[in-house]
């Protein structure tokens, strides 16, 4: 399967299980973050997306619990690359190590999620784009 088919398959399964919803939300967050993100930035963006979706607290916790599994699944399917990298830390004299996630095919990601209603709503309401 090519990248587009894998993403479409995940989108079709999104409403069936929390793991697939989390996978799609990770891809939405990576779309918003231009294809790559540190774990802390990804988590913050996901929480903002889940807020836009008006999910209950229980639903949000369930999706957050599936985050590591979703990232693993996206890596296994060949959609993203994840790994530890060194990141500058302005509150310390030493850099810190953090997970970094990067989409492999940004063009296909934009094609599949660039006009997604939650991505557009995020850009409008959170980022202030018109």
PDB file of C-alpha atoms in Angstrom:
ATOM      1  CA  UNK A   1       0.000   0.000   0.000  1.00  0.00           C
ATOM      2  CA  UNK A   2       1.192   3.512  -0.716  1.00  0.00           C
ATOM      3  CA  UNK A   3       1.048   6.363   1.797  1.00  0.00           C
ATOM      4  CA  UNK A   4      -2.258   7.733   0.525  1.00  0.00           C
ATOM      5  CA  UNK A   5      -3.952   4.340   0.778  1.00  0.00           C
ATOM      6  CA  UNK A   6      -2.636   3.797   4.313  1.00  0.00           C
ATOM      7  CA  UNK A   7      -3.944   7.200   5.416  1.00  0.00           C
ATOM      8  CA  UNK A   8      -7.333   6.595   3.775  1.00  0.00           C
ATOM      9  CA  UNK A   9      -7.546   3.230   5.543  1.00  0.00           C
ATOM     10  CA  UNK A  10      -6.867   4.910   8.903  1.00  0.00           C
ATOM     11  CA  UNK A  11      -9.470   7.598   8.175  1.00  0.00           C
ATOM     12  CA  UNK A  12     -12.073   4.952   7.332  1.00  0.00           C
ATOM     13  CA  UNK A  13     -11.401   3.203  10.664  1.00  0.00           C
ATOM     14  CA  UNK A  14     -11.239   6.448  12.675  1.00  0.00           C
ATOM     15  CA  UNK A  15     -14.755   6.120  14.110  1.00  0.00           C
ATOM     16  CA  UNK A  16     -14.392   2.418  14.948  1.00  0.00           C
ATOM     17  CA  UNK A  17     -11.669   2.378  17.619  1.00  0.00           C
ATOM     18  CA  UNK A  18      -9.822   4.969  19.745  1.00  0.00           C
ATOM     19  CA  UNK A  19      -6.428   3.842  18.407  1.00  0.00           C
ATOM     20  CA  UNK A  20      -7.386   4.844  14.862  1.00  0.00           C
ATOM     21  CA  UNK A  21      -8.845   8.157  16.029  1.00  0.00           C
ATOM     22  CA  UNK A  22      -5.587   8.843  17.855  1.00  0.00           C
ATOM     23  CA  UNK A  23      -3.581   7.950  14.731  1.00  0.00           C
ATOM     24  CA  UNK A  24      -5.630  10.372  12.634  1.00  0.00           C
ATOM     25  CA  UNK A  25      -5.319  13.081  15.272  1.00  0.00           C
ATOM     26  CA  UNK A  26      -1.524  12.620  15.324  1.00  0.00           C
ATOM     27  CA  UNK A  27      -1.543  13.077  11.544  1.00  0.00           C
ATOM     28  CA  UNK A  28      -3.739  16.178  11.944  1.00  0.00           C
ATOM     29  CA  UNK A  29      -1.272  17.582  14.481  1.00  0.00           C
ATOM     30  CA  UNK A  30       1.662  16.875  12.165  1.00  0.00           C
ATOM     31  CA  UNK A  31      -0.223  18.645   9.365  1.00  0.00           C
ATOM     32  CA  UNK A  32      -0.664  21.692  11.604  1.00  0.00           C
ATOM     33  CA  UNK A  33       2.986  21.517  12.706  1.00  0.00           C
ATOM     34  CA  UNK A  34       4.267  21.326   9.110  1.00  0.00           C
ATOM     35  CA  UNK A  35       5.268  17.672   9.151  1.00  0.00           C
ATOM     36  CA  UNK A  36       7.445  17.329  12.239  1.00  0.00           C
ATOM     37  CA  UNK A  37       7.169  17.825  15.977  1.00  0.00           C
ATOM     38  CA  UNK A  38       8.831  17.250  19.303  1.00  0.00           C
ATOM     39  CA  UNK A  39       6.790  15.004  21.604  1.00  0.00           C
ATOM     40  CA  UNK A  40       5.877  17.904  23.911  1.00  0.00           C
ATOM     41  CA  UNK A  41       4.641  20.057  21.002  1.00  0.00           C
ATOM     42  CA  UNK A  42       2.738  17.136  19.508  1.00  0.00           C
ATOM     43  CA  UNK A  43       1.012  16.424  22.833  1.00  0.00           C
ATOM     44  CA  UNK A  44       0.026  20.072  23.292  1.00  0.00           C
ATOM     45  CA  UNK A  45      -1.386  20.275  19.759  1.00  0.00           C
ATOM     46  CA  UNK A  46      -3.308  17.029  20.254  1.00  0.00           C
ATOM     47  CA  UNK A  47      -4.867  18.335  23.463  1.00  0.00           C
ATOM     48  CA  UNK A  48      -5.959  21.476  21.613  1.00  0.00           C
ATOM     49  CA  UNK A  49      -7.442  19.372  18.780  1.00  0.00           C
ATOM     50  CA  UNK A  50      -9.320  17.238  21.296  1.00  0.00           C
ATOM     51  CA  UNK A  51     -10.633  20.425  22.885  1.00  0.00           C
ATOM     52  CA  UNK A  52     -11.944  21.580  19.502  1.00  0.00           C
ATOM     53  CA  UNK A  53     -13.704  18.236  19.117  1.00  0.00           C
ATOM     54  CA  UNK A  54     -15.563  18.823  22.411  1.00  0.00           C
ATOM     55  CA  UNK A  55     -14.570  15.413  23.721  1.00  0.00           C
ATOM     56  CA  UNK A  56     -15.418  14.430  27.274  1.00  0.00           C
ATOM     57  CA  UNK A  57     -12.643  14.162  29.825  1.00  0.00           C
ATOM     58  CA  UNK A  58     -12.933  10.358  29.722  1.00  0.00           C
ATOM     59  CA  UNK A  59     -12.608  10.338  25.927  1.00  0.00           C
ATOM     60  CA  UNK A  60      -9.576  12.618  26.100  1.00  0.00           C
ATOM     61  CA  UNK A  61      -7.898  10.360  28.680  1.00  0.00           C
ATOM     62  CA  UNK A  62      -8.640   7.315  26.528  1.00  0.00           C
ATOM     63  CA  UNK A  63      -7.039   8.934  23.464  1.00  0.00           C
ATOM     64  CA  UNK A  64      -4.058  10.135  25.500  1.00  0.00           C
ATOM     65  CA  UNK A  65      -3.557   6.575  26.766  1.00  0.00           C
ATOM     66  CA  UNK A  66      -3.466   5.372  23.142  1.00  0.00           C
ATOM     67  CA  UNK A  67      -0.879   7.948  22.026  1.00  0.00           C
ATOM     68  CA  UNK A  68       2.237   5.766  22.361  1.00  0.00           C
ATOM     69  CA  UNK A  69       0.456   2.872  20.654  1.00  0.00           C
ATOM     70  CA  UNK A  70      -0.701   5.176  17.839  1.00  0.00           C
ATOM     71  CA  UNK A  71       2.816   6.521  17.266  1.00  0.00           C
ATOM     72  CA  UNK A  72       4.129   2.953  17.166  1.00  0.00           C
ATOM     73  CA  UNK A  73       1.428   1.979  14.637  1.00  0.00           C
ATOM     74  CA  UNK A  74       2.202   4.998  12.427  1.00  0.00           C
ATOM     75  CA  UNK A  75       5.904   4.063  12.498  1.00  0.00           C
ATOM     76  CA  UNK A  76       5.130   0.424  11.661  1.00  0.00           C
ATOM     77  CA  UNK A  77       2.937   1.462   8.734  1.00  0.00           C
ATOM     78  CA  UNK A  78       5.759   3.630   7.412  1.00  0.00           C
ATOM     79  CA  UNK A  79       3.972   6.963   7.741  1.00  0.00           C
ATOM     80  CA  UNK A  80       6.255   8.602  10.290  1.00  0.00           C
ATOM     81  CA  UNK A  81       9.780   8.316  11.639  1.00  0.00           C
ATOM     82  CA  UNK A  82      10.236   8.715  15.383  1.00  0.00           C
ATOM     83  CA  UNK A  83      13.337   8.746  17.503  1.00  0.00           C
ATOM     84  CA  UNK A  84      15.201  10.399  20.338  1.00  0.00           C
ATOM     85  CA  UNK A  85      17.007  13.607  19.465  1.00  0.00           C
ATOM     86  CA  UNK A  86      18.796  16.319  21.361  1.00  0.00           C
ATOM     87  CA  UNK A  87      16.817  19.507  21.864  1.00  0.00           C
ATOM     88  CA  UNK A  88      17.949  22.845  23.232  1.00  0.00           C
ATOM     89  CA  UNK A  89      16.616  23.694  26.666  1.00  0.00           C
ATOM     90  CA  UNK A  90      16.593  27.389  27.507  1.00  0.00           C
ATOM     91  CA  UNK A  91      15.972  26.727  31.207  1.00  0.00           C
ATOM     92  CA  UNK A  92      19.118  24.600  31.510  1.00  0.00           C
ATOM     93  CA  UNK A  93      22.746  24.807  30.501  1.00  0.00           C
ATOM     94  CA  UNK A  94      22.463  21.358  28.927  1.00  0.00           C
ATOM     95  CA  UNK A  95      20.351  20.106  26.042  1.00  0.00           C
ATOM     96  CA  UNK A  96      17.620  17.551  26.717  1.00  0.00           C
ATOM     97  CA  UNK A  97      16.728  14.394  24.870  1.00  0.00           C
ATOM     98  CA  UNK A  98      13.173  14.158  23.537  1.00  0.00           C
ATOM     99  CA  UNK A  99      11.245  12.112  20.993  1.00  0.00           C
ATOM    100  CA  UNK A 100      10.996  13.745  17.573  1.00  0.00           C
ATOM    101  CA  UNK A 101       8.364  12.698  15.031  1.00  0.00           C
ATOM    102  CA  UNK A 102       8.510  13.404  11.310  1.00  0.00           C
ATOM    103  CA  UNK A 103       6.116  12.505   8.501  1.00  0.00           C
ATOM    104  CA  UNK A 104       7.746  10.650   5.616  1.00  0.00           C
ATOM    105  CA  UNK A 105       5.484  12.015   2.843  1.00  0.00           C
ATOM    106  CA  UNK A 106       4.400  15.562   3.672  1.00  0.00           C
ATOM    107  CA  UNK A 107       2.802  16.137   0.262  1.00  0.00           C
ATOM    108  CA  UNK A 108       0.388  13.232   0.746  1.00  0.00           C
ATOM    109  CA  UNK A 109      -0.301  14.315   4.328  1.00  0.00           C
ATOM    110  CA  UNK A 110      -1.291  17.792   3.109  1.00  0.00           C
ATOM    111  CA  UNK A 111      -3.455  16.283   0.384  1.00  0.00           C
ATOM    112  CA  UNK A 112      -5.280  14.053   2.884  1.00  0.00           C
ATOM    113  CA  UNK A 113      -5.524  16.390   5.896  1.00  0.00           C
ATOM    114  CA  UNK A 114      -4.925  19.922   4.569  1.00  0.00           C
ATOM    115  CA  UNK A 115      -8.649  20.568   4.190  1.00  0.00           C
ATOM    116  CA  UNK A 116      -9.698  18.527   7.229  1.00  0.00           C
ATOM    117  CA  UNK A 117     -12.307  20.385   9.267  1.00  0.00           C
ATOM    118  CA  UNK A 118     -10.354  20.100  12.521  1.00  0.00           C
ATOM    119  CA  UNK A 119      -7.108  21.249  10.899  1.00  0.00           C
ATOM    120  CA  UNK A 120      -8.885  24.247   9.356  1.00  0.00           C
ATOM    121  CA  UNK A 121     -10.699  25.025  12.605  1.00  0.00           C
ATOM    122  CA  UNK A 122      -7.428  24.790  14.555  1.00  0.00           C
ATOM    123  CA  UNK A 123      -5.717  27.183  12.158  1.00  0.00           C
ATOM    124  CA  UNK A 124      -8.616  29.614  12.373  1.00  0.00           C
ATOM    125  CA  UNK A 125      -9.377  29.489  16.112  1.00  0.00           C
ATOM    126  CA  UNK A 126      -6.040  28.649  17.734  1.00  0.00           C
ATOM    127  CA  UNK A 127      -3.547  30.120  15.271  1.00  0.00           C
ATOM    128  CA  UNK A 128      -5.696  33.062  14.170  1.00  0.00           C
ATOM    129  CA  UNK A 129      -5.503  32.378  10.423  1.00  0.00           C
ATOM    130  CA  UNK A 130      -8.362  33.774   8.365  1.00  0.00           C
TER     131      UNK A 130
END
